[in-house]
Amino acid sequence: MSDIILGIESSCDDTSAAVIRDGYLLSNVIASQAVHESFGGVVPELASRAHEQNIVPVVSEALSRAGVKAGDLTAVAFTRGPGLLGSLLVGTSFAKALAVSLDIPLVMVNHLQGHVLANFVKEEGKENRQPSFPYLCLLVSGGNSQIVRVDSPLDFEILGQTIDDAVGEAFDKCSKMMGLGYPGGPIIDRLAAQGDPERFKFAKPHIPGLDYSFSGIKTSLLYFVRDELAKDPEFMEKNKEDICASFQKTLIDILMDKLIKAAKQTGIKEITIGGGVSANSGLRRRVEEEGRKRRWNTYLPEFKYTTDNAAMIAIAGYFHYLAGERCPLDVAPVSRMADF
Ligand code: KG4
C-alpha cells in the first residue's frame, strides 16, 4: 500500500501544502504574502492572519491537484519550528486537527531539516540526482547560515553556523540601506549580474573554526556608502551594479571559504546547498566551479525548492514517518529549535 503524506509549512510568510506518494511529489501549493512588501520585511502579526486565511484553500488545492481525498492520507507532517510563533501556530493547529479528524499519525518536522533534505523530493518523469550519505549542506537563508553534516535523513550535525546575522539578513538589510528594496537577495543578485565584482573591497570577518559572521560586512558597507555619498550624492545611482557585484562576491567568498574548509576537514565531497539564498546565481556558479576544481559532487536544489515550501516538509516528514516517529498532540510549535 502507498504512503501518502500531506506536508504543511507555515513558518514565515508562505503558506504551503504538498502531497507526496511514496516519496514522489503529487502537488506543492504555495501562497506567498505580498502584504509585507510595503513594510520592507515580514510583519509577524500580518503573517499569522494571512496564514489563517490561506491554510484551508491551500490544503484543499494541494489535495485536489494531487488527485487525492483527505481520507486517502496516511499521515500529516507539519513544520514545528523554527520560525515565527504565530505563523507556526496556524500550521500546527491545522495539522493536529486534520490528523485527529482523520485518525491518522501526525509527524513533526524541523523546518531546517526540510531545507537540508530538499534534494530528495522526487518528481515522476524527472531526473532526480540525490546526494549520497554522508554529505554537507550549506544552509543559507534569511534566518540561518550553517554548514550541516548529514549522515542519514534523520542524522544531522551542525559543523558551523553564524554567530550573529544570517547571510540572507545581510542581503536584505544592505539592500534596504542602499535603497534598493525588499527582499534584498534577488534584487542584489540581479544588479550584481551587470557589475564588476572586483571593483570594491569589503572587510571579511576572521572567525575561528567553521562559524560565520555577517554583521561586520553590513557596517563596512554602511560606512563605505556614507563616505562615498558625501563626496558624490549620485555615487549610489552611478555605481549600484558594481557595489552589488562586489558586495555579493564578498558574501560568497565568506560562505565558500568555510564550506571548502569543512569539506577538507571531513573529507566529504558530496555537497549540497539549501535555503532562500541558495537561489543566488553567483553562489550557485561558485559551488559548481569549486566542485569541478575539488572533485566534489554538487547538488543544487531546483529554484522552487530554495524558498519555503511544503514539499520539503512532506519529504522530511516521510522519512520520520518511515522511522516510526509519531508526534503527540500536546506538542507546541517553537520559534527556536536548539537541536537540529
Ligand atoms: O529560506 P527563506 O525563503 O526564508 C527565510 O529564512 O526567511 O530565505 C529568504 C532569504 C531572504 O533573505 C532573501 O533575500 C534571500 O533568501 N534570497 C536570496 C535570493 N533569493 C532569495 N538571496 C540572494 N540571492 C537570491 N537570488
Tab-separated table of C-alpha atoms and ligand atoms in Angstrom:
chain	number	residue	atom	x	y	z
A	1	MET	CA	0.000	0.000	0.000
A	2	SER	CA	1.192	3.524	-0.772
A	3	ASP	CA	2.197	6.056	1.874
A	4	ILE	CA	0.564	9.387	1.095
A	5	ILE	CA	1.865	12.248	3.217
A	6	LEU	CA	0.424	15.749	3.425
A	7	GLY	CA	3.084	18.334	4.354
A	8	ILE	CA	2.161	21.704	5.869
A	9	GLU	CA	4.572	24.641	6.080
A	10	SER	CA	3.758	27.972	7.755
A	11	SER	CA	6.968	29.055	9.490
A	12	CYS	CA	7.302	32.537	7.993
A	13	ASP	CA	5.335	34.282	5.247
A	14	ASP	CA	4.486	31.421	2.878
A	15	THR	CA	1.507	29.158	3.479
A	16	SER	CA	2.238	25.904	1.721
A	17	ALA	CA	0.800	22.398	1.466
A	18	ALA	CA	2.186	19.476	-0.527
A	19	VAL	CA	1.250	15.860	-1.108
A	20	ILE	CA	3.783	13.120	-1.763
A	21	ARG	CA	3.138	9.473	-2.509
A	22	ASP	CA	5.988	7.097	-1.635
A	23	GLY	CA	8.481	9.977	-1.926
A	24	TYR	CA	7.103	11.264	-5.256
A	25	LEU	CA	5.619	14.736	-5.316
A	26	LEU	CA	1.976	14.932	-6.389
A	27	SER	CA	1.382	18.610	-5.601
A	28	ASN	CA	3.051	21.591	-3.951
A	29	VAL	CA	0.927	24.700	-3.453
A	30	ILE	CA	2.400	27.933	-2.086
A	31	ALA	CA	0.511	31.115	-1.184
A	32	SER	CA	3.004	33.947	-0.709
A	33	GLN	CA	2.121	37.082	1.214
A	34	ALA	CA	2.648	40.302	-0.733
A	35	VAL	CA	1.284	42.272	2.248
A	36	HIS	CA	4.791	42.592	3.770
A	37	GLU	CA	6.463	44.267	0.788
A	38	SER	CA	5.496	47.827	1.700
A	39	PHE	CA	6.909	47.310	5.214
A	40	GLY	CA	10.352	46.230	3.966
A	41	GLY	CA	10.209	42.990	5.991
A	42	VAL	CA	7.841	40.352	7.357
A	43	VAL	CA	5.335	41.707	9.917
A	44	PRO	CA	4.614	38.736	12.223
A	45	GLU	CA	1.015	39.652	13.097
A	46	LEU	CA	0.096	40.164	9.440
A	47	ALA	CA	1.797	36.871	8.559
A	48	SER	CA	-0.312	34.906	11.083
A	49	ARG	CA	-3.518	36.500	9.833
A	50	ALA	CA	-2.674	35.700	6.220
A	51	HIS	CA	-1.842	32.072	7.161
A	52	GLU	CA	-5.265	31.793	8.805
A	53	GLN	CA	-6.944	32.946	5.614
A	54	ASN	CA	-4.790	30.796	3.352
A	55	ILE	CA	-4.444	27.478	5.137
A	56	VAL	CA	-7.811	25.900	4.200
A	57	PRO	CA	-7.772	26.862	0.499
A	58	VAL	CA	-4.078	25.930	0.166
A	59	VAL	CA	-4.560	22.460	1.661
A	60	SER	CA	-7.735	21.889	-0.417
A	61	GLU	CA	-5.882	22.916	-3.565
A	62	ALA	CA	-2.927	20.637	-2.765
A	63	LEU	CA	-5.259	17.658	-2.292
A	64	SER	CA	-7.217	18.409	-5.428
A	65	ARG	CA	-4.095	18.921	-7.609
A	66	ALA	CA	-2.735	15.639	-6.249
A	67	GLY	CA	-5.998	13.882	-7.093
A	68	VAL	CA	-6.187	12.690	-3.502
A	69	LYS	CA	-9.007	12.864	-0.943
A	70	ALA	CA	-8.346	13.672	2.697
A	71	GLY	CA	-9.427	10.122	3.541
A	72	ASP	CA	-6.573	8.717	1.375
A	73	LEU	CA	-3.861	10.360	3.507
A	74	THR	CA	-1.504	8.140	5.536
A	75	ALA	CA	-0.061	10.891	7.754
A	76	VAL	CA	0.158	14.660	8.211
A	77	ALA	CA	3.595	16.286	8.571
A	78	PHE	CA	3.959	19.880	9.751
A	79	THR	CA	6.703	22.397	10.492
A	80	ARG	CA	7.121	22.680	14.256
A	81	GLY	CA	9.847	25.372	14.105
A	82	PRO	CA	11.991	27.361	13.929
A	83	GLY	CA	10.032	30.356	12.710
A	84	LEU	CA	7.502	32.976	13.750
A	85	LEU	CA	5.409	31.576	16.566
A	86	GLY	CA	2.075	32.983	15.418
A	87	SER	CA	2.676	31.655	11.905
A	88	LEU	CA	3.746	28.229	13.159
A	89	LEU	CA	0.652	28.031	15.375
A	90	VAL	CA	-1.648	28.169	12.364
A	91	GLY	CA	0.022	25.251	10.550
A	92	THR	CA	0.498	23.231	13.724
A	93	SER	CA	-3.112	23.608	14.886
A	94	PHE	CA	-4.441	22.803	11.434
A	95	ALA	CA	-2.218	19.719	11.099
A	96	LYS	CA	-3.276	18.439	14.534
A	97	ALA	CA	-6.970	18.961	13.839
A	98	LEU	CA	-6.732	17.212	10.471
A	99	ALA	CA	-4.791	14.249	11.850
A	100	VAL	CA	-7.247	13.822	14.730
A	101	SER	CA	-10.294	14.088	12.497
A	102	LEU	CA	-8.878	11.516	10.064
A	103	ASP	CA	-7.422	9.352	12.851
A	104	ILE	CA	-4.009	9.211	11.158
A	105	PRO	CA	-0.477	9.803	12.507
A	106	LEU	CA	0.947	13.278	12.976
A	107	VAL	CA	4.643	13.860	12.282
A	108	MET	CA	6.610	16.979	13.215
A	109	VAL	CA	9.433	18.371	11.117
A	110	ASN	CA	12.221	20.823	11.845
A	111	HIS	CA	11.996	23.421	9.061
A	112	LEU	CA	15.780	23.366	8.612
A	113	GLN	CA	15.776	19.606	8.060
A	114	GLY	CA	13.303	20.254	5.265
A	115	HIS	CA	15.770	22.594	3.502
A	116	VAL	CA	18.636	20.139	4.020
A	117	LEU	CA	16.592	17.246	2.550
A	118	ALA	CA	15.033	19.218	-0.334
A	119	ASN	CA	17.080	17.277	-2.901
A	120	PHE	CA	15.184	14.119	-2.002
A	121	VAL	CA	11.834	15.317	-3.353
A	122	LYS	CA	11.273	13.120	-6.411
A	123	GLU	CA	9.074	14.006	-9.345
A	124	GLU	CA	7.664	11.439	-11.754
A	125	GLY	CA	9.360	11.583	-15.173
A	126	LYS	CA	12.134	13.918	-13.973
A	127	GLU	CA	15.756	13.019	-13.370
A	128	ASN	CA	16.425	13.181	-9.641
A	129	ARG	CA	20.042	13.395	-8.513
A	130	GLN	CA	20.341	12.747	-4.814
A	131	PRO	CA	23.472	13.111	-2.700
A	132	SER	CA	24.762	10.001	-1.014
A	133	PHE	CA	25.482	9.951	2.708
A	134	PRO	CA	27.363	11.500	4.333
A	135	TYR	CA	27.012	14.873	2.626
A	136	LEU	CA	27.497	18.509	3.598
A	137	CYS	CA	24.758	21.078	3.168
A	138	LEU	CA	25.428	24.803	3.123
A	139	LEU	CA	22.139	26.025	4.552
A	140	VAL	CA	21.700	29.715	3.821
A	141	SER	CA	18.508	31.672	4.360
A	142	GLY	CA	17.025	34.764	5.954
A	143	GLY	CA	17.317	33.174	9.390
A	144	ASN	CA	20.262	30.764	9.105
A	145	SER	CA	23.766	30.282	7.800
A	146	GLN	CA	25.028	26.847	8.691
A	147	ILE	CA	27.193	24.029	7.448
A	148	VAL	CA	25.392	20.801	8.250
A	149	ARG	CA	26.801	17.289	8.040
A	150	VAL	CA	24.085	14.807	7.071
A	151	ASP	CA	24.745	11.134	7.841
A	152	SER	CA	21.211	9.904	7.134
A	153	PRO	CA	17.791	11.530	6.600
A	154	LEU	CA	17.440	11.633	10.387
A	155	ASP	CA	21.007	12.232	11.469
A	156	PHE	CA	22.359	15.805	11.303
A	157	GLU	CA	25.281	17.626	12.855
A	158	ILE	CA	25.839	21.381	12.661
A	159	LEU	CA	29.557	21.862	11.948
A	160	GLY	CA	29.434	25.640	11.857
A	161	GLN	CA	26.921	28.452	11.992
A	162	THR	CA	26.598	32.194	12.148
A	163	ILE	CA	27.378	33.846	15.446
A	164	ASP	CA	25.262	36.910	14.571
A	165	ASP	CA	23.295	37.719	11.400
A	166	ALA	CA	22.311	35.223	8.723
A	167	VAL	CA	23.632	35.813	5.213
A	168	GLY	CA	20.076	36.444	3.928
A	169	GLU	CA	19.745	39.185	6.533
A	170	ALA	CA	22.955	40.747	5.210
A	171	PHE	CA	21.463	40.763	1.693
A	172	ASP	CA	18.144	42.177	2.931
A	173	LYS	CA	19.461	44.801	5.348
A	174	CYS	CA	22.146	46.049	2.964
A	175	SER	CA	19.642	46.286	0.122
A	176	LYS	CA	17.430	48.406	2.356
A	177	MET	CA	20.433	50.515	3.355
A	178	MET	CA	21.226	51.141	-0.337
A	179	GLY	CA	17.572	51.993	-1.017
A	180	LEU	CA	17.164	49.049	-3.396
A	181	GLY	CA	14.089	47.344	-1.899
A	182	TYR	CA	12.936	44.137	-0.242
A	183	PRO	CA	13.653	41.235	-0.278
A	184	GLY	CA	17.210	42.266	-0.996
A	185	GLY	CA	18.673	38.935	-2.152
A	186	PRO	CA	17.015	38.698	-5.570
A	187	ILE	CA	17.480	42.455	-6.221
A	188	ILE	CA	21.212	42.397	-5.412
A	189	ASP	CA	21.590	39.158	-7.397
A	190	ARG	CA	20.040	40.796	-10.485
A	191	LEU	CA	22.093	44.011	-10.243
A	192	ALA	CA	25.290	42.075	-9.449
A	193	ALA	CA	24.974	40.236	-12.768
A	194	GLN	CA	25.679	43.536	-14.567
A	195	GLY	CA	28.500	44.742	-12.305
A	196	ASP	CA	32.216	44.271	-11.672
A	197	PRO	CA	32.779	42.073	-8.583
A	198	GLU	CA	36.407	43.226	-8.222
A	199	ARG	CA	35.738	46.982	-8.216
A	200	PHE	CA	35.201	47.493	-4.457
A	201	LYS	CA	36.578	45.631	-1.434
A	202	PHE	CA	34.687	44.957	1.793
A	203	ALA	CA	36.174	43.676	5.020
A	204	LYS	CA	35.845	39.937	5.662
A	205	PRO	CA	35.479	38.607	9.217
A	206	HIS	CA	38.073	36.393	10.889
A	207	ILE	CA	36.032	33.875	12.842
A	208	PRO	CA	37.696	30.699	14.081
A	209	GLY	CA	36.559	27.230	13.064
A	210	LEU	CA	33.617	26.785	10.746
A	211	ASP	CA	31.421	29.550	12.150
A	212	TYR	CA	30.278	32.585	10.229
A	213	SER	CA	29.681	36.248	10.986
A	214	PHE	CA	27.812	38.658	8.731
A	215	SER	CA	27.273	41.681	10.944
A	216	GLY	CA	30.641	43.331	10.188
A	217	ILE	CA	30.120	43.462	6.447
A	218	LYS	CA	26.910	45.424	6.989
A	219	THR	CA	28.843	48.095	8.880
A	220	SER	CA	31.605	48.045	6.288
A	221	LEU	CA	29.044	48.690	3.522
A	222	LEU	CA	27.256	51.352	5.584
A	223	TYR	CA	30.429	53.426	6.121
A	224	PHE	CA	31.555	52.905	2.545
A	225	VAL	CA	28.257	54.158	1.079
A	226	ARG	CA	28.068	57.051	3.594
A	227	ASP	CA	31.626	58.243	2.779
A	228	GLU	CA	31.183	57.951	-0.987
A	229	LEU	CA	27.811	59.721	-0.933
A	230	ALA	CA	29.391	62.592	0.986
A	231	LYS	CA	31.813	63.041	-1.936
A	232	ASP	CA	29.252	62.454	-4.690
A	233	PRO	CA	25.495	62.336	-3.990
A	234	GLU	CA	24.996	60.396	-7.243
A	235	PHE	CA	27.510	57.715	-6.258
A	236	MET	CA	24.932	55.042	-5.433
A	237	GLU	CA	22.923	55.521	-8.601
A	238	LYS	CA	26.042	55.561	-10.801
A	239	ASN	CA	27.671	52.522	-9.214
A	240	LYS	CA	24.947	50.275	-7.850
A	241	GLU	CA	25.736	47.362	-10.169
A	242	ASP	CA	29.426	47.321	-9.173
A	243	ILE	CA	28.602	47.768	-5.477
A	244	CYS	CA	26.132	44.858	-5.590
A	245	ALA	CA	28.549	42.639	-7.540
A	246	SER	CA	31.425	43.386	-5.117
A	247	PHE	CA	29.237	43.010	-2.027
A	248	GLN	CA	27.742	39.732	-3.267
A	249	LYS	CA	31.187	38.370	-4.149
A	250	THR	CA	32.403	39.127	-0.611
A	251	LEU	CA	29.434	37.252	0.898
A	252	ILE	CA	30.017	34.296	-1.420
A	253	ASP	CA	33.760	34.260	-0.602
A	254	ILE	CA	32.933	34.144	3.118
A	255	LEU	CA	30.453	31.289	2.615
A	256	MET	CA	32.748	29.307	0.338
A	257	ASP	CA	35.904	29.649	2.478
A	258	LYS	CA	34.236	27.789	5.344
A	259	LEU	CA	32.491	25.270	3.097
A	260	ILE	CA	35.831	24.381	1.497
A	261	LYS	CA	37.388	24.104	4.957
A	262	ALA	CA	34.546	21.813	6.137
A	263	ALA	CA	34.919	19.596	3.067
A	264	LYS	CA	38.681	19.331	3.689
A	265	GLN	CA	38.268	18.604	7.405
A	266	THR	CA	35.624	15.924	6.933
A	267	GLY	CA	36.889	14.506	3.628
A	268	ILE	CA	33.283	14.710	2.372
A	269	LYS	CA	32.878	15.501	-1.321
A	270	GLU	CA	29.104	15.293	-1.616
A	271	ILE	CA	27.994	18.920	-1.382
A	272	THR	CA	24.511	20.445	-1.406
A	273	ILE	CA	23.106	23.891	-0.724
A	274	GLY	CA	19.670	24.875	0.547
A	275	GLY	CA	17.538	27.756	1.836
A	276	GLY	CA	16.436	31.019	0.215
A	277	VAL	CA	19.959	32.287	-0.515
A	278	SER	CA	20.752	29.064	-2.409
A	279	ALA	CA	18.742	30.679	-5.250
A	280	ASN	CA	21.603	33.162	-5.667
A	281	SER	CA	23.056	32.773	-9.153
A	282	GLY	CA	26.577	33.808	-8.086
A	283	LEU	CA	26.619	31.294	-5.230
A	284	ARG	CA	25.292	28.501	-7.456
A	285	ARG	CA	28.010	29.221	-10.045
A	286	ARG	CA	30.753	29.285	-7.403
A	287	VAL	CA	29.624	25.998	-5.825
A	288	GLU	CA	29.779	24.343	-9.242
A	289	GLU	CA	33.165	25.911	-10.087
A	290	GLU	CA	34.689	24.847	-6.770
A	291	GLY	CA	33.063	21.449	-7.228
A	292	ARG	CA	34.782	20.928	-10.578
A	293	LYS	CA	38.114	22.100	-9.142
A	294	ARG	CA	37.897	19.977	-5.993
A	295	ARG	CA	36.159	16.925	-7.473
A	296	TRP	CA	33.054	17.391	-5.388
A	297	ASN	CA	29.704	16.012	-6.476
A	298	THR	CA	27.467	19.063	-6.196
A	299	TYR	CA	23.675	19.111	-5.946
A	300	LEU	CA	21.823	22.381	-6.387
A	301	PRO	CA	18.135	22.438	-5.449
A	302	GLU	CA	15.623	23.484	-8.077
A	303	PHE	CA	14.637	27.140	-7.589
A	304	LYS	CA	11.143	26.213	-6.418
A	305	TYR	CA	12.674	24.259	-3.519
A	306	THR	CA	15.046	27.006	-2.390
A	307	THR	CA	12.365	29.150	-0.746
A	308	ASP	CA	9.921	27.921	1.878
A	309	ASN	CA	7.717	25.119	0.552
A	310	ALA	CA	5.781	22.186	1.926
A	311	ALA	CA	7.287	19.628	-0.498
A	312	MET	CA	10.478	19.593	1.576
A	313	ILE	CA	8.429	19.292	4.787
A	314	ALA	CA	6.463	16.385	3.311
A	315	ILE	CA	9.636	14.520	2.267
A	316	ALA	CA	11.306	15.095	5.641
A	317	GLY	CA	8.059	14.009	7.313
A	318	TYR	CA	8.010	10.885	5.157
A	319	PHE	CA	11.454	9.880	6.446
A	320	HIS	CA	10.323	10.458	10.038
A	321	TYR	CA	7.137	8.502	9.366
A	322	LEU	CA	9.079	5.561	7.905
A	323	ALA	CA	11.306	5.586	11.002
A	324	GLY	CA	8.178	5.143	13.134
A	325	GLU	CA	8.270	8.615	14.683
A	326	ARG	CA	4.899	9.954	15.790
A	327	CYS	CA	4.112	13.332	17.309
A	328	PRO	CA	1.957	13.641	20.426
A	329	LEU	CA	-0.946	16.076	20.281
A	330	ASP	CA	0.385	18.238	23.093
A	331	VAL	CA	3.463	19.289	21.115
A	332	ALA	CA	3.630	23.070	20.749
A	333	PRO	CA	5.375	24.964	17.951
A	334	VAL	CA	8.689	26.595	18.853
A	335	SER	CA	10.267	29.726	17.400
A	336	ARG	CA	13.791	28.391	18.037
A	337	MET	CA	14.947	24.801	17.947
A	338	ALA	CA	18.128	24.083	19.821
A	339	ASP	CA	18.925	20.737	18.226
A	340	PHE	CA	18.601	20.045	14.560
B	1	KG4	O1	14.592	30.374	3.197
B	1	KG4	P1	13.901	31.653	3.015
B	1	KG4	O2	12.831	31.719	1.967
B	1	KG4	O3	13.200	32.108	4.339
B	1	KG4	C1	13.751	32.653	5.471
B	1	KG4	O4	14.743	32.170	6.019
B	1	KG4	O5	13.119	33.671	5.908
B	1	KG4	O6	15.017	32.752	2.713
B	1	KG4	C2	14.710	34.075	2.445
B	1	KG4	C3	16.027	34.783	2.173
B	1	KG4	C4	15.885	36.296	2.107
B	1	KG4	O7	16.884	36.864	2.924
B	1	KG4	C5	16.119	36.610	0.635
B	1	KG4	O8	16.704	37.882	0.402
B	1	KG4	C6	17.076	35.505	0.252
B	1	KG4	O9	16.569	34.359	0.930
B	1	KG4	N1	17.125	35.266	-1.207
B	1	KG4	C7	18.238	35.483	-1.932
B	1	KG4	C8	17.886	35.217	-3.281
B	1	KG4	N2	16.578	34.835	-3.315
B	1	KG4	C9	16.124	34.877	-2.024
B	1	KG4	N3	19.458	35.867	-1.563
B	1	KG4	C10	20.385	36.011	-2.540
B	1	KG4	N4	20.123	35.795	-3.844
B	1	KG4	C11	18.899	35.401	-4.267
B	1	KG4	N5	18.665	35.188	-5.556
